[in-house]
XYZ file of C-alpha atoms in Angstrom:
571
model
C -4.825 51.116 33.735
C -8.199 49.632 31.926
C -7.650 48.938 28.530
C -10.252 49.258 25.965
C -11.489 48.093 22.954
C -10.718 49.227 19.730
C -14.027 50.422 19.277
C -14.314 52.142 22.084
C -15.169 55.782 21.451
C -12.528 58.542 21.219
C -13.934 60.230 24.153
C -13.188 56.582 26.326
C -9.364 56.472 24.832
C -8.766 60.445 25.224
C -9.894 60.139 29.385
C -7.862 57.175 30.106
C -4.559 58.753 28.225
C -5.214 62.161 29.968
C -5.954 60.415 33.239
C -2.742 58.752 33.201
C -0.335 61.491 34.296
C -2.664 62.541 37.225
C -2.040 59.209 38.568
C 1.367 58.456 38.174
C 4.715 60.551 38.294
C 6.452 58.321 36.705
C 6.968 60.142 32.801
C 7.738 63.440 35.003
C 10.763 61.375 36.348
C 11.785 59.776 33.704
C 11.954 63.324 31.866
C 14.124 64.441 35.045
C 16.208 61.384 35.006
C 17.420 62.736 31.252
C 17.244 66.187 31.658
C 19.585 66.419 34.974
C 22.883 65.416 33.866
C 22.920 67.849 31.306
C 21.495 71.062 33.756
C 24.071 70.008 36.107
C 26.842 70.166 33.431
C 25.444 73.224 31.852
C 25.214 74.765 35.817
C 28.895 74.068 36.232
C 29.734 76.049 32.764
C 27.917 78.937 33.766
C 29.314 78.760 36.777
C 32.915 78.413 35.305
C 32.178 81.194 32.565
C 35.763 80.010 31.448
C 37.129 82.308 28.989
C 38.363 79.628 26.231
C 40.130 79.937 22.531
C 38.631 77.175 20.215
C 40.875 75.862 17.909
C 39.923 73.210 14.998
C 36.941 72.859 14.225
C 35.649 73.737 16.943
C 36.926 77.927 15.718
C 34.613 76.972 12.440
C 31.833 76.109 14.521
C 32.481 79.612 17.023
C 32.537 81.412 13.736
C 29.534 80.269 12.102
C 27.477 80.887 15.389
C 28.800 83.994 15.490
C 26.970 84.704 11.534
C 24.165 82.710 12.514
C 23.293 85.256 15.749
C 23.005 87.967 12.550
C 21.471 85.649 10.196
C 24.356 85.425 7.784
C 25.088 81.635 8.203
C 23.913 79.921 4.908
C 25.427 76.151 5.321
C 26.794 73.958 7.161
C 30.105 72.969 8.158
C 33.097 72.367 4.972
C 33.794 68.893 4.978
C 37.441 67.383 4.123
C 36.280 67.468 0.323
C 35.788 70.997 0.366
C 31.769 70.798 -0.138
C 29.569 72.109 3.118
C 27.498 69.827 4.963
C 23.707 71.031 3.629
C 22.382 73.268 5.709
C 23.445 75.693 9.273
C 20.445 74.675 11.477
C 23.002 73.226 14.138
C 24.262 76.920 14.245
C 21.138 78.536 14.616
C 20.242 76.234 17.461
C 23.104 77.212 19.705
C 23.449 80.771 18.291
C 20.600 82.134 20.829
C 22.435 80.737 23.684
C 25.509 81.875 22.340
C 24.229 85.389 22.256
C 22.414 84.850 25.818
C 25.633 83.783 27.831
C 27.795 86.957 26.087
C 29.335 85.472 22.673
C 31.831 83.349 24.646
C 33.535 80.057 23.497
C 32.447 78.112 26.375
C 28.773 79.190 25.426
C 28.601 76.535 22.512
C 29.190 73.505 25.485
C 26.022 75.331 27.149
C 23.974 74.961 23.857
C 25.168 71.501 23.285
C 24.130 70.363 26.398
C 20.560 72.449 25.899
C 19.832 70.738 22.574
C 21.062 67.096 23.695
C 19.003 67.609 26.939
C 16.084 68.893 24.938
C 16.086 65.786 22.584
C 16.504 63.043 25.129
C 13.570 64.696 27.097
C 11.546 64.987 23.728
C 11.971 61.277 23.700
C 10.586 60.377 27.275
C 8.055 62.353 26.195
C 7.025 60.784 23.014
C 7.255 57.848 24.621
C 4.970 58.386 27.781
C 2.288 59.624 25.422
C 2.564 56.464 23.723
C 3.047 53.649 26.354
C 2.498 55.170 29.812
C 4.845 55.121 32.764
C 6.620 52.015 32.457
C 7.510 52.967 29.276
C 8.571 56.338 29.547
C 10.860 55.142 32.483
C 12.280 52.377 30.214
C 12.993 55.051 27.675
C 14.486 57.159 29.832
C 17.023 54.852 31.003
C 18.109 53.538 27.417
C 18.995 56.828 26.892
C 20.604 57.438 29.874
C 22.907 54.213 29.111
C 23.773 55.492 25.452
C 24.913 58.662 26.777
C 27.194 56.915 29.095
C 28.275 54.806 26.542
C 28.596 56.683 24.148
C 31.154 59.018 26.406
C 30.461 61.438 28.733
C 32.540 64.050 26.945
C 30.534 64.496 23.836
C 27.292 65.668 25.401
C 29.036 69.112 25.535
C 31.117 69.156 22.415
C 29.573 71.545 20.311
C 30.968 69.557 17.276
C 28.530 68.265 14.249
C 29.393 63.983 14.667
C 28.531 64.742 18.273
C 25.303 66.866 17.920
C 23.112 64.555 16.360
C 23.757 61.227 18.267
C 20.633 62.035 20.655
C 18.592 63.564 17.808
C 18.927 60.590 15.798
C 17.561 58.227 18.367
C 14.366 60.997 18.520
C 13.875 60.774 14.584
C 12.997 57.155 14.337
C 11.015 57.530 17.689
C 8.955 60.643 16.297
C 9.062 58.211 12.763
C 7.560 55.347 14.306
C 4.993 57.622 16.850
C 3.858 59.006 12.838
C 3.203 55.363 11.809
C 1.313 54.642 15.102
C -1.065 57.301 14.038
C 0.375 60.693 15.479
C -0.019 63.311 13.101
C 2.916 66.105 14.753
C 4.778 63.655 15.231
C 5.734 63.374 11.469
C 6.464 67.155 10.990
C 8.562 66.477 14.411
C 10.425 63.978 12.774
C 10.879 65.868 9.379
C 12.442 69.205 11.468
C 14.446 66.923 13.458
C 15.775 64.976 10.031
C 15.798 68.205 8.948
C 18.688 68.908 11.720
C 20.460 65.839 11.138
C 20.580 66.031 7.194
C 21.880 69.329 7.247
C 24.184 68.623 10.032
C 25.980 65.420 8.723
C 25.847 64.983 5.006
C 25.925 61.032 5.092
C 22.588 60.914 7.129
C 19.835 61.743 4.614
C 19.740 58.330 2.615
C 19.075 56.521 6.316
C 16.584 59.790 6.831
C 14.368 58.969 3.635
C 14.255 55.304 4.225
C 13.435 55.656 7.835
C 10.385 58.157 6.973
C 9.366 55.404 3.981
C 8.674 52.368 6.698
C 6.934 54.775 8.721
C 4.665 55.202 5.649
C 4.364 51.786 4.710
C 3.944 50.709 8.231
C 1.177 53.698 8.774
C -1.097 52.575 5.428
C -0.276 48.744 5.239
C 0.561 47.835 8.823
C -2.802 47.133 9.564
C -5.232 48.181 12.728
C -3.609 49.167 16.305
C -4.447 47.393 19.238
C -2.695 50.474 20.715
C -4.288 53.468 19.527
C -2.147 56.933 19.898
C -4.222 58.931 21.983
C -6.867 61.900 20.555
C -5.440 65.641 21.219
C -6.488 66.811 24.109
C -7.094 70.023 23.114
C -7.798 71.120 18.949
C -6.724 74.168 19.230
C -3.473 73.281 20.576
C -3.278 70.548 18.105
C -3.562 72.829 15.069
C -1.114 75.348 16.732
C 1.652 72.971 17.254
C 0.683 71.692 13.583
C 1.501 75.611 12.559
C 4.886 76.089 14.300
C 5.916 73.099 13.308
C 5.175 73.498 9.547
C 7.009 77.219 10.192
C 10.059 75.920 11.781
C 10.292 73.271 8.957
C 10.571 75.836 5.997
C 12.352 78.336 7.825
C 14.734 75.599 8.303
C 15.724 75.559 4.732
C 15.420 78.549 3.894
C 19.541 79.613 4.286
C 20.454 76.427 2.248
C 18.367 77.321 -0.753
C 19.297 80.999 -1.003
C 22.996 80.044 -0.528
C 21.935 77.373 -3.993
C 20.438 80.354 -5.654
C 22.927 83.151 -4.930
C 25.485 81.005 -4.961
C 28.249 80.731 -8.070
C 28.036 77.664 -8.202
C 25.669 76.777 -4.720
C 27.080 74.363 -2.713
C 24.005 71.565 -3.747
C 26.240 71.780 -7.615
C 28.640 71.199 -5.411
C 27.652 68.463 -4.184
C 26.083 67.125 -6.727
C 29.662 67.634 -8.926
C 31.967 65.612 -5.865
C 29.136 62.726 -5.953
C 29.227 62.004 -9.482
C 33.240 62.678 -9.629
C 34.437 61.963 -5.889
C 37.574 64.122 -5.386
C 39.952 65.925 -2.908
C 41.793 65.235 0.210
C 45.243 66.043 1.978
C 48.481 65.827 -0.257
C 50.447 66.930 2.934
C 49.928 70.594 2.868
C 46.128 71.474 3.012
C 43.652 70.388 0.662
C 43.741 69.757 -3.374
C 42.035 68.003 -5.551
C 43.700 64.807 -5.544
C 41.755 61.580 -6.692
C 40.767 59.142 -3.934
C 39.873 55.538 -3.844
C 36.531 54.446 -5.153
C 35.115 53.785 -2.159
C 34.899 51.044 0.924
C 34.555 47.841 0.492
C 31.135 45.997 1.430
C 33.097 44.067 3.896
C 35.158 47.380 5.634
C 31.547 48.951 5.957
C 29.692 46.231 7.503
C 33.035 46.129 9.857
C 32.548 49.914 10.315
C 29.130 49.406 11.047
C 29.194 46.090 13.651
C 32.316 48.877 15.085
C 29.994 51.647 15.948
C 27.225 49.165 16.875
C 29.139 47.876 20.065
C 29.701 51.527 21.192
C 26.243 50.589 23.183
C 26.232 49.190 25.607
C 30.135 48.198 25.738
C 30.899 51.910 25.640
C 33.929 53.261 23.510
C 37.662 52.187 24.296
C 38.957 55.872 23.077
C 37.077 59.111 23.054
C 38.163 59.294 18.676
C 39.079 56.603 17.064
C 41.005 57.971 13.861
C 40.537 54.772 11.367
C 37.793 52.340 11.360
C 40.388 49.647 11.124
C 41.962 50.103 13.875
C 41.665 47.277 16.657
C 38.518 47.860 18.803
C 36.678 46.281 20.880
C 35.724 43.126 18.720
C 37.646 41.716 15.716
C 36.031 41.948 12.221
C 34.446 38.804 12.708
C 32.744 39.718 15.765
C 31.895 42.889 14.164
C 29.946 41.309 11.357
C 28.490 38.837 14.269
C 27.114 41.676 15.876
C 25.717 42.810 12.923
C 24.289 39.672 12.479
C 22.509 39.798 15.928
C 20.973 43.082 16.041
C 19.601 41.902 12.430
C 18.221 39.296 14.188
C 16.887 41.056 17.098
C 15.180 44.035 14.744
C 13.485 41.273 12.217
C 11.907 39.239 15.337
C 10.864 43.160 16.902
C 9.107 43.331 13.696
C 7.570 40.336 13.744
C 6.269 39.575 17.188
C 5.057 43.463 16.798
C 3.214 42.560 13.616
C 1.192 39.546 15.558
C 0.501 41.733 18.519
C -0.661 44.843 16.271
C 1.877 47.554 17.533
C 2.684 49.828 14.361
C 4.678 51.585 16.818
C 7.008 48.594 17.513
C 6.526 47.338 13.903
C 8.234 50.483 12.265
C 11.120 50.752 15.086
C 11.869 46.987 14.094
C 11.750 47.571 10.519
C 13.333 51.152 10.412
C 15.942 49.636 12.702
C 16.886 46.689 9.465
C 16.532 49.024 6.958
C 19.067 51.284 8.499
C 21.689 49.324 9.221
C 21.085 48.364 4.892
C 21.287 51.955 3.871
C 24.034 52.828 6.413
C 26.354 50.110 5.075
C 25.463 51.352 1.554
C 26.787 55.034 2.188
C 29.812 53.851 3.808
C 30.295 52.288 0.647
C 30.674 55.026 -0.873
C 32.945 56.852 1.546
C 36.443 57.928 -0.300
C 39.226 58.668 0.903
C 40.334 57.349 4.992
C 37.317 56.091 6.320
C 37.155 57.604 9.940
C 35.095 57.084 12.530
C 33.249 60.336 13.095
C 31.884 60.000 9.483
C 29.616 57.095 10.390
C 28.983 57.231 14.657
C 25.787 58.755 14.053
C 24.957 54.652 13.373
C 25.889 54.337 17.209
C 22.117 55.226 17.833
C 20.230 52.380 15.646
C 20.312 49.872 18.611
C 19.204 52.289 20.950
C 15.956 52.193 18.452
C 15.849 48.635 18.602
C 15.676 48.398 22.373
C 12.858 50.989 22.743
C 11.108 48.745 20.230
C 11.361 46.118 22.812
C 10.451 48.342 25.349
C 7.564 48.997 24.056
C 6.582 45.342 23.221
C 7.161 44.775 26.825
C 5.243 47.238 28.143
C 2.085 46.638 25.667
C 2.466 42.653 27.080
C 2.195 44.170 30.965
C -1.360 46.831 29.815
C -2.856 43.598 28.242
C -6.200 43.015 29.639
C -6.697 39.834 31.318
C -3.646 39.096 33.138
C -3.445 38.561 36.573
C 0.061 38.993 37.216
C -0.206 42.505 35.834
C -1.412 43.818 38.761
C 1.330 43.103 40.610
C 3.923 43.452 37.753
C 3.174 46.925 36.751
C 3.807 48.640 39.975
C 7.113 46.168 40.569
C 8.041 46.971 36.720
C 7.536 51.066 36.920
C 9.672 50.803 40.858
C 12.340 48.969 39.185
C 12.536 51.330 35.982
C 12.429 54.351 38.016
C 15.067 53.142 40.603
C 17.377 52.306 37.749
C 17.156 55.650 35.984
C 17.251 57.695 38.902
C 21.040 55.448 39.305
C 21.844 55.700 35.975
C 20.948 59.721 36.005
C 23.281 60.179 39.088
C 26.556 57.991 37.532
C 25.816 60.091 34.580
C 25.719 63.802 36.356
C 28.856 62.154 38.151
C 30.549 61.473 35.172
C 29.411 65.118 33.514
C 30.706 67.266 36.324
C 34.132 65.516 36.472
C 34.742 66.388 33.123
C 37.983 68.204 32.802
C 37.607 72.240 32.483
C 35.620 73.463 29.422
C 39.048 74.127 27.783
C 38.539 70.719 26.583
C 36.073 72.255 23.876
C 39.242 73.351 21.946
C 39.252 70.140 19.944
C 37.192 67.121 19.948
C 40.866 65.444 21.082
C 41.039 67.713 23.920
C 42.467 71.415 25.287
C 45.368 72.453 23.354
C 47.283 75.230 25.124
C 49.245 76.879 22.031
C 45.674 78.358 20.688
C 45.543 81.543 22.811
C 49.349 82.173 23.389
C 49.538 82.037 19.341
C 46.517 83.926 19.199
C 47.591 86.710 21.411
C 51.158 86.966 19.942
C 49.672 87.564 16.497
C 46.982 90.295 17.340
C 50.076 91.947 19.463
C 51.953 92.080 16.166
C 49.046 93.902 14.770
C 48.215 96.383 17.071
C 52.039 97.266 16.567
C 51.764 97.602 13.142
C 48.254 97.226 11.369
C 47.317 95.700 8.360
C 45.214 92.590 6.455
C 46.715 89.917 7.574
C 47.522 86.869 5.438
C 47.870 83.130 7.124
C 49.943 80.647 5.521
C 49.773 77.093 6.865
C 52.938 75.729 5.882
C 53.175 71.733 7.894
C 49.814 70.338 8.411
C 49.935 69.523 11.683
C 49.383 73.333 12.608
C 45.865 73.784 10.992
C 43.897 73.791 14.372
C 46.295 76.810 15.775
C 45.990 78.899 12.704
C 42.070 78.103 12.500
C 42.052 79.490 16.105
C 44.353 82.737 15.442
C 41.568 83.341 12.145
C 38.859 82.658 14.598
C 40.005 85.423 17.282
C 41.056 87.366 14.789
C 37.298 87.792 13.021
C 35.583 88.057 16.455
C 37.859 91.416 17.040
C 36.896 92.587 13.817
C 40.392 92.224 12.358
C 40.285 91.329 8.273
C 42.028 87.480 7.958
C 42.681 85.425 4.845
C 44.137 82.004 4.601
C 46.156 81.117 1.857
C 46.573 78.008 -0.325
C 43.577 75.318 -0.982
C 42.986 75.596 2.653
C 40.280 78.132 1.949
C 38.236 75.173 1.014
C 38.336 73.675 4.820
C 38.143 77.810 6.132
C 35.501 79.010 4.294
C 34.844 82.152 1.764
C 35.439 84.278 4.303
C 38.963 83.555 4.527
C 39.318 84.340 0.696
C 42.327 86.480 0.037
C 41.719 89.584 -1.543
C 45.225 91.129 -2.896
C 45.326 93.442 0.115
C 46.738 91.582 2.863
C 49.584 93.214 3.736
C 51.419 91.250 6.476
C 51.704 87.423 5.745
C 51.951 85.202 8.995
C 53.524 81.328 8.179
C 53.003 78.810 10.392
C 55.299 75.812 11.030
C 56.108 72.694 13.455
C 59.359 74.214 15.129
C 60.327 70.684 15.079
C 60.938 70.136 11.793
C 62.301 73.497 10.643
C 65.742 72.499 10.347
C 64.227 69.619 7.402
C 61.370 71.378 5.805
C 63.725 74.844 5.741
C 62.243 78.159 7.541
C 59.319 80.195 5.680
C 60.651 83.646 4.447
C 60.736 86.419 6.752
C 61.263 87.349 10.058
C 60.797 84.503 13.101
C 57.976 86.542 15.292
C 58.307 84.309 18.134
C 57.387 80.313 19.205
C 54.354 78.718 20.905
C 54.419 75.302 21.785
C 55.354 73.457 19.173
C 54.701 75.986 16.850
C 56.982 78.961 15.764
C 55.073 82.074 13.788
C 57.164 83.681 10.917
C 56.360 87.318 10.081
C 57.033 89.385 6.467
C 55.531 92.088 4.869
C 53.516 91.781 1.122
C 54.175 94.936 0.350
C 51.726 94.646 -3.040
C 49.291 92.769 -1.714
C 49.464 89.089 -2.225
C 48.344 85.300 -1.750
């Protein structure tokens, strides 16, 4: 490629950049390389059409598809506090391939895989249009290796932790393609953020600073010596401009009617838990019981050097339940890594600040600034301080490597070096024969997955959900009625949430009682005429805790199902 100067005129700059896929394939593989593991997984689903009960919360996420396909979904997912993640725009993203593939359970692992695959192939492209081949190929196979790392499983776990691992790697790409002078790219990072924020309600304070570099690196960062290419066609340019802008208000449009209709809307909520931090288990479901401040500075820079290691070591367990549990490094070499990719994100900066690449520049800052803002919210994380609340910080080194990616590949387009000539081509062969590897272990790893019955829970299948669900709608048919259900030891919360979930999707009223109506929603709100009241306990520990009242309809697993009549109506 012949690079020009930065005076060159647009028409020079716009017929190199739109000469450059005509001559090489190698973006088109690159976006291949991503994109196959997840066709390939979602082929096999189809294939399987498995008919699975969901349990968990993976029966909240069925059920909120299910009101996002007719536009009744308002928020997101209820966290353990009892306040809903901001907005449903995860729902409404796998809602039209819920709908496609027949409202079936193992339809959310299609759209998982469809929205994962769609932003790991946004990124290739992003990154082609900014650095050519070589870097689109290097792209490409970062991501393939933080997929792998971060567990083959997820890709296809239609859960919200999960969702936004891949999108969150595209967000400070799109961020940093804004500061390099792309213009959609910023509304393409504000709809993705927009995905993410309402998604995972710890992500927005990362979200805003991210989109504040890109600002300051956009107005103060100083001239490009890599200019983003001119739009190859206006009209096109102002169209995607349109859609974009469309997509971003219709994206928060539910959450805002929810605030306004509301009594109170979930952002008082919200706004109520941050200033007085409350709730959590108390053995029975959820009350509001006061938690602990917060974590300490030194448990969330632990928690953070923790999730940091997932790439490229990979994770030692699929969940890990407390971020103090023994991992891969101690908490020294947590902090250490810390440390390093500190380090590695303030020289990205710098060496991209010498060599004028704003696009480099903001990855390296956004990358330091994140880890600072990340470590702040964990700080203010009450209550146990699991690991699926901060993973989402798995991604930040991924960011940091495509900075250096891209410093790498600027280096090999200089003008003026000999070596280039030789190095490109050997550069772009190696690339592409490593993600075309990568791609394969990965589609590998995909289709061995165990059946989609894994969906059930983000631990795994749990074969009590449709034997419990099926007893319980027998009972009904038998003798109909509102039914009432009573969660009475904790440990049988995912069963119940999947005999509500298959319950609603045959039409068949369902309350829950208790403060567990925070975790199940409004729809699960008693109403004084349930009629038949079904109690739920560990078998095991029947003869301690005492049976519930009633009569014992029958035993699933672990789990036996008690039976009485309300006969006014009752909670």
């Amino acid at each position: 490629m012949t690079t020009l100067p930065l005076d060159a005129p647009p028409h020079a700059l716009e017929r190199v950049w739109l000469s450059r896929p005509r001559r090489a394939p190698a973006p088109l593989l690159g976006g291949l390389a991503v994109v196959l593991p997840f066709a390939v997984a979602a082929a096999i689903a189809i294939a399987q059409h498995p008919g699975v009960v969901v349990g968990g919360d993976i029966a909240f996420v069925e059920q909120a598809v299910a009101d996002a396909e007719h536009a009744r979904q308002l928020l997101g997912s209820v966290d353990r506090f009892g306040v809903a993640h901001l907005g449903p725009a995860h729902y409404y993203l796998l809602a039209p391939v819920y709908w496609i593939l027949g409202s079936q359970a193992y339809a959310l692992a299609v759209g998982s895989l469809a929205l994962a695959g769609a932003a790991a192939a946004a990124i290739v492209v992003v990154c082609a249009r900014r650095g050519g081949p070589g870097f689109a190929l290097a792209a490409a196979l970062l991501v393939i290796l933080y997929l792998h790392a971060a567990g083959a499983e997820h890709p296809r776990e239609p859960w919200g932790p999960w969702a936004i691992l891949v999108p969150m790697v595209l967000f400070v790409v799109l961020a940093a393609a804004w500061a390099a002078g792309s213009a959609p790219a910023l509304l393409g990072a504000l709809l993705t953020g927009s995905f993410i924020a309402q998604t995972h309600i710890s992500t927005p304070p990362t979200l805003a600073a991210v989109l504040l570099v890109a600002w300051l690196v956009r107005r103060f960062g100083g001239a490009s010596d890599f200019a983003w290419p001119s739009p190859r066609s206006r009209r096109r340019h102002h169209l995607l401009l349109g859609a974009l802008a469309v997509l971003l208000v219709l994206c928060w449009v539910p959450p805002l009617v929810e605030q306004v209709t509301g009594h109170p809307g979930n952002l008082t909520l919200l706004y109520r838990f941050l200033r007085h931090p409350h709730g959590g288990f108390d053995g029975t479901g959820f009350a509001p019981t006061v938690q602990p401040d917060g974590q300490s500075l030194g448990d969330s820079i632990s928690g953070l050097g923790m999730e940091l290691s997932v790439f490229p070591f990979g994770r030692p367990r699929a969940l890990v339940l407390q971020v103090r549990d023994p991992l891969v490094f101690s908490d020294t070499g947590r902090v250490v890594l810390v440390a390093l990719y500190a380090t590695l994100a303030t020289a990205l900066a710098v060496i991209a600040r010498l060599r004028h690449d704003r696009f480099a520049l903001a990855l390296g800052v956004a990358s330091v600034v994140s880890m600072a803002t990340a470590v702040a919210s964990f700080t203010h994380i009450v209550g146990p301080f699991f690991d699926y609340l901060i993973t989402w910080t798995t991604a930040l080194p991924v960011a940091v490597w495509i900075g250096w990616a891209s410093l790498v590949s600027g280096w090999l387009r200089s003008e003026g070096r000999r070596a280039a000539r030789w190095t490109r081509p050997a550069a772009a062969a190696a690339l592409a024969g490593l993600a075309v590897a990568a791609s394969g272990a990965e589609t590998v790893a995909l289709a061995r997955l165990p059946s989609l019955a894994a969906i059930a829970t983000p631990r795994g299948a749990n074969p009590t959900f449709a034997p419990a669900a099926a007893l319980v709608r027998a009972d009904l048919a038998r003798a109909p009625g509102r039914a009432l259900l009573r969660i009475v030891d904790l440990d049988t919360w995912p069963v119940v949430a999947a005999v509500g979930n298959q319950l609603q999707r045959h039409d068949e009223p369902v309350a829950v009682a208790g403060a567990w109506i925070y975790m199940f929603g409004d729809a699960y709100r008693p109403t004084g005429a349930e009629r038949i009241e079904y109690s739920f306990t560990d078998a095991a520990r029947e003869p301690a805790s005492g049976p519930p009242s009633g009569r014992r309809l029958g035993r699933v697993g672990d789990v036996a199902v008690y039976r009485r009549e309300l006969a006014g109506g009752g909670h």
